[in-house]
Amino acid sequence: MTARGTKPSLYISVDVEADGPIPGPYSLLSLGAAVAGRQDTDGFTAVDPARQTFYRELRPISQDFVPEALAVSGLDRQRLTREGLDPALALAQFSRWVRGVSGDAQPVMCGYPASYDWMFLYWYLIRFTGESPFGHSGCLDMKTLYATKADVPLRSVGKRSMPKEVLPGRRHTHHALDDAVEQAELLANLMAWPGPGPE
């Protein structure tokens, strides 16, 4: 606990690769996560995002998929049908990992944008484990964070519009772990960024 009785937050960058637009009819195929940093009443402290990570590939839960969505990740559904982890096992392992790295802090999932990744992650957690270590709302969207700090409309936000000092140095590869680590670096940069200077 920190001063004033507020529990710290541990920010965990999460990226998923899936084979369609929504969970249920379509499948979560890979899940990557990286600890980005910790925030308490004294502020945010970034950590090396490559130090504490999690990655699993999952067995598809249906026969349906959108070829264009599958092509983004380059994952092989036939291989995952044979070799992917059972979703219940993968999500139980993920929940244990989240609780282990969080310690006395409350875990917060963060993503860029968070909406798609959170939708799949939360649905899979509830469907296959019955609970979420993040609760029902422990989610931070980095696009919203940037829009608020930059004082710009949310729908205008894209990485191309962000200043260089905010952008991560790592590439976005559409491999879930690579992208979780990259986005953890983005979060740390956004937390440190004071906002745009005077015009």
PDB file of N, CA and C in Angstrom, residues 61-100:
ATOM      1  N   ILE A  61     -10.920 -22.181 -31.379  1.00  0.00           N
ATOM      2  CA  ILE A  61     -12.132 -22.711 -30.745  1.00  0.00           C
ATOM      3  C   ILE A  61     -13.277 -22.899 -31.737  1.00  0.00           C
ATOM      4  N   SER A  62     -13.078 -22.521 -32.986  1.00  0.00           N
ATOM      5  CA  SER A  62     -14.114 -22.727 -33.994  1.00  0.00           C
ATOM      6  C   SER A  62     -13.448 -22.972 -35.345  1.00  0.00           C
ATOM      7  N   GLN A  63     -14.267 -23.352 -36.299  1.00  0.00           N
ATOM      8  CA  GLN A  63     -13.770 -23.565 -37.658  1.00  0.00           C
ATOM      9  C   GLN A  63     -13.752 -22.265 -38.467  1.00  0.00           C
ATOM     10  N   ASP A  64     -14.427 -21.243 -37.973  1.00  0.00           N
ATOM     11  CA  ASP A  64     -14.577 -20.007 -38.733  1.00  0.00           C
ATOM     12  C   ASP A  64     -13.366 -19.104 -38.573  1.00  0.00           C
ATOM     13  N   PHE A  65     -13.006 -18.435 -39.644  1.00  0.00           N
ATOM     14  CA  PHE A  65     -11.948 -17.429 -39.575  1.00  0.00           C
ATOM     15  C   PHE A  65     -12.072 -16.500 -40.773  1.00  0.00           C
ATOM     16  N   VAL A  66     -11.498 -15.314 -40.627  1.00  0.00           N
ATOM     17  CA  VAL A  66     -11.460 -14.324 -41.697  1.00  0.00           C
ATOM     18  C   VAL A  66     -10.046 -14.348 -42.268  1.00  0.00           C
ATOM     19  N   PRO A  67      -9.887 -14.745 -43.528  1.00  0.00           N
ATOM     20  CA  PRO A  67      -8.532 -14.884 -44.076  1.00  0.00           C
ATOM     21  C   PRO A  67      -7.676 -13.631 -43.915  1.00  0.00           C
ATOM     22  N   GLU A  68      -8.264 -12.453 -44.099  1.00  0.00           N
ATOM     23  CA  GLU A  68      -7.495 -11.215 -43.980  1.00  0.00           C
ATOM     24  C   GLU A  68      -6.999 -11.008 -42.549  1.00  0.00           C
ATOM     25  N   ALA A  69      -7.810 -11.374 -41.551  1.00  0.00           N
ATOM     26  CA  ALA A  69      -7.390 -11.246 -40.148  1.00  0.00           C
ATOM     27  C   ALA A  69      -6.274 -12.232 -39.838  1.00  0.00           C
ATOM     28  N   LEU A  70      -6.403 -13.442 -40.346  1.00  0.00           N
ATOM     29  CA  LEU A  70      -5.382 -14.460 -40.116  1.00  0.00           C
ATOM     30  C   LEU A  70      -4.057 -14.066 -40.764  1.00  0.00           C
ATOM     31  N   ALA A  71      -4.144 -13.438 -41.922  1.00  0.00           N
ATOM     32  CA  ALA A  71      -2.929 -13.060 -42.658  1.00  0.00           C
ATOM     33  C   ALA A  71      -2.097 -12.019 -41.906  1.00  0.00           C
ATOM     34  N   VAL A  72      -2.738 -11.219 -41.059  1.00  0.00           N
ATOM     35  CA  VAL A  72      -2.009 -10.169 -40.330  1.00  0.00           C
ATOM     36  C   VAL A  72      -0.905 -10.773 -39.465  1.00  0.00           C
ATOM     37  N   SER A  73      -1.218 -11.856 -38.767  1.00  0.00           N
ATOM     38  CA  SER A  73      -0.243 -12.472 -37.863  1.00  0.00           C
ATOM     39  C   SER A  73       0.651 -13.487 -38.557  1.00  0.00           C
ATOM     40  N   GLY A  74       0.162 -14.067 -39.657  1.00  0.00           N
ATOM     41  CA  GLY A  74       0.924 -15.116 -40.324  1.00  0.00           C
ATOM     42  C   GLY A  74       0.911 -16.441 -39.581  1.00  0.00           C
ATOM     43  N   LEU A  75       0.067 -16.568 -38.557  1.00  0.00           N
ATOM     44  CA  LEU A  75      -0.017 -17.818 -37.807  1.00  0.00           C
ATOM     45  C   LEU A  75      -0.725 -18.891 -38.633  1.00  0.00           C
ATOM     46  N   ASP A  76      -0.351 -20.131 -38.417  1.00  0.00           N
ATOM     47  CA  ASP A  76      -0.879 -21.279 -39.148  1.00  0.00           C
ATOM     48  C   ASP A  76      -1.963 -21.946 -38.303  1.00  0.00           C
ATOM     49  N   ARG A  77      -3.228 -21.793 -38.699  1.00  0.00           N
ATOM     50  CA  ARG A  77      -4.330 -22.374 -37.930  1.00  0.00           C
ATOM     51  C   ARG A  77      -4.244 -23.895 -37.857  1.00  0.00           C
ATOM     52  N   GLN A  78      -3.817 -24.524 -38.936  1.00  0.00           N
ATOM     53  CA  GLN A  78      -3.722 -25.987 -38.919  1.00  0.00           C
ATOM     54  C   GLN A  78      -2.683 -26.442 -37.890  1.00  0.00           C
ATOM     55  N   ARG A  79      -1.557 -25.748 -37.840  1.00  0.00           N
ATOM     56  CA  ARG A  79      -0.547 -26.086 -36.834  1.00  0.00           C
ATOM     57  C   ARG A  79      -1.084 -25.841 -35.431  1.00  0.00           C
ATOM     58  N   LEU A  80      -1.779 -24.715 -35.251  1.00  0.00           N
ATOM     59  CA  LEU A  80      -2.305 -24.411 -33.920  1.00  0.00           C
ATOM     60  C   LEU A  80      -3.392 -25.400 -33.504  1.00  0.00           C
ATOM     61  N   THR A  81      -4.145 -25.926 -34.450  1.00  0.00           N
ATOM     62  CA  THR A  81      -5.146 -26.947 -34.127  1.00  0.00           C
ATOM     63  C   THR A  81      -4.468 -28.183 -33.534  1.00  0.00           C
ATOM     64  N   ARG A  82      -3.269 -28.484 -34.019  1.00  0.00           N
ATOM     65  CA  ARG A  82      -2.514 -29.636 -33.519  1.00  0.00           C
ATOM     66  C   ARG A  82      -1.690 -29.284 -32.283  1.00  0.00           C
ATOM     67  N   GLU A  83      -1.043 -28.119 -32.292  1.00  0.00           N
ATOM     68  CA  GLU A  83      -0.011 -27.820 -31.304  1.00  0.00           C
ATOM     69  C   GLU A  83      -0.376 -26.706 -30.320  1.00  0.00           C
ATOM     70  N   GLY A  84      -1.411 -25.924 -30.630  1.00  0.00           N
ATOM     71  CA  GLY A  84      -1.765 -24.813 -29.746  1.00  0.00           C
ATOM     72  C   GLY A  84      -2.260 -25.308 -28.400  1.00  0.00           C
ATOM     73  N   LEU A  85      -2.034 -24.500 -27.367  1.00  0.00           N
ATOM     74  CA  LEU A  85      -2.499 -24.870 -26.030  1.00  0.00           C
ATOM     75  C   LEU A  85      -4.014 -24.805 -25.943  1.00  0.00           C
ATOM     76  N   ASP A  86      -4.575 -25.661 -25.134  1.00  0.00           N
ATOM     77  CA  ASP A  86      -5.989 -25.556 -24.803  1.00  0.00           C
ATOM     78  C   ASP A  86      -6.227 -24.175 -24.182  1.00  0.00           C
ATOM     79  N   PRO A  87      -7.241 -23.439 -24.637  1.00  0.00           N
ATOM     80  CA  PRO A  87      -7.447 -22.081 -24.110  1.00  0.00           C
ATOM     81  C   PRO A  87      -7.591 -22.022 -22.597  1.00  0.00           C
ATOM     82  N   ALA A  88      -8.243 -23.012 -22.000  1.00  0.00           N
ATOM     83  CA  ALA A  88      -8.402 -22.997 -20.540  1.00  0.00           C
ATOM     84  C   ALA A  88      -7.051 -23.057 -19.842  1.00  0.00           C
ATOM     85  N   LEU A  89      -6.131 -23.861 -20.358  1.00  0.00           N
ATOM     86  CA  LEU A  89      -4.795 -23.960 -19.778  1.00  0.00           C
ATOM     87  C   LEU A  89      -4.020 -22.672 -20.002  1.00  0.00           C
ATOM     88  N   ALA A  90      -4.049 -22.143 -21.229  1.00  0.00           N
ATOM     89  CA  ALA A  90      -3.301 -20.928 -21.547  1.00  0.00           C
ATOM     90  C   ALA A  90      -3.769 -19.746 -20.703  1.00  0.00           C
ATOM     91  N   LEU A  91      -5.077 -19.594 -20.557  1.00  0.00           N
ATOM     92  CA  LEU A  91      -5.591 -18.452 -19.792  1.00  0.00           C
ATOM     93  C   LEU A  91      -5.370 -18.624 -18.298  1.00  0.00           C
ATOM     94  N   ALA A  92      -5.404 -19.870 -17.811  1.00  0.00           N
ATOM     95  CA  ALA A  92      -5.073 -20.105 -16.396  1.00  0.00           C
ATOM     96  C   ALA A  92      -3.609 -19.771 -16.139  1.00  0.00           C
ATOM     97  N   GLN A  93      -2.727 -20.149 -17.059  1.00  0.00           N
ATOM     98  CA  GLN A  93      -1.311 -19.814 -16.926  1.00  0.00           C
ATOM     99  C   GLN A  93      -1.113 -18.297 -16.953  1.00  0.00           C
ATOM    100  N   PHE A  94      -1.831 -17.629 -17.837  1.00  0.00           N
ATOM    101  CA  PHE A  94      -1.724 -16.169 -17.923  1.00  0.00           C
ATOM    102  C   PHE A  94      -2.186 -15.507 -16.631  1.00  0.00           C
ATOM    103  N   SER A  95      -3.313 -15.952 -16.084  1.00  0.00           N
ATOM    104  CA  SER A  95      -3.820 -15.366 -14.838  1.00  0.00           C
ATOM    105  C   SER A  95      -2.822 -15.538 -13.702  1.00  0.00           C
ATOM    106  N   ARG A  96      -2.218 -16.719 -13.614  1.00  0.00           N
ATOM    107  CA  ARG A  96      -1.207 -16.942 -12.567  1.00  0.00           C
ATOM    108  C   ARG A  96      -0.004 -16.028 -12.767  1.00  0.00           C
ATOM    109  N   TRP A  97       0.411 -15.868 -14.023  1.00  0.00           N
ATOM    110  CA  TRP A  97       1.541 -14.988 -14.313  1.00  0.00           C
ATOM    111  C   TRP A  97       1.223 -13.549 -13.913  1.00  0.00           C
ATOM    112  N   VAL A  98       0.036 -13.066 -14.279  1.00  0.00           N
ATOM    113  CA  VAL A  98      -0.364 -11.698 -13.940  1.00  0.00           C
ATOM    114  C   VAL A  98      -0.331 -11.500 -12.428  1.00  0.00           C
ATOM    115  N   ARG A  99      -0.901 -12.439 -11.696  1.00  0.00           N
ATOM    116  CA  ARG A  99      -0.928 -12.295 -10.233  1.00  0.00           C
ATOM    117  C   ARG A  99       0.479 -12.372  -9.649  1.00  0.00           C
ATOM    118  N   GLY A 100       1.318 -13.211 -10.241  1.00  0.00           N
ATOM    119  CA  GLY A 100       2.683 -13.339  -9.747  1.00  0.00           C
ATOM    120  C   GLY A 100       3.507 -12.081  -9.937  1.00  0.00           C
TER     121      GLY A 100
END
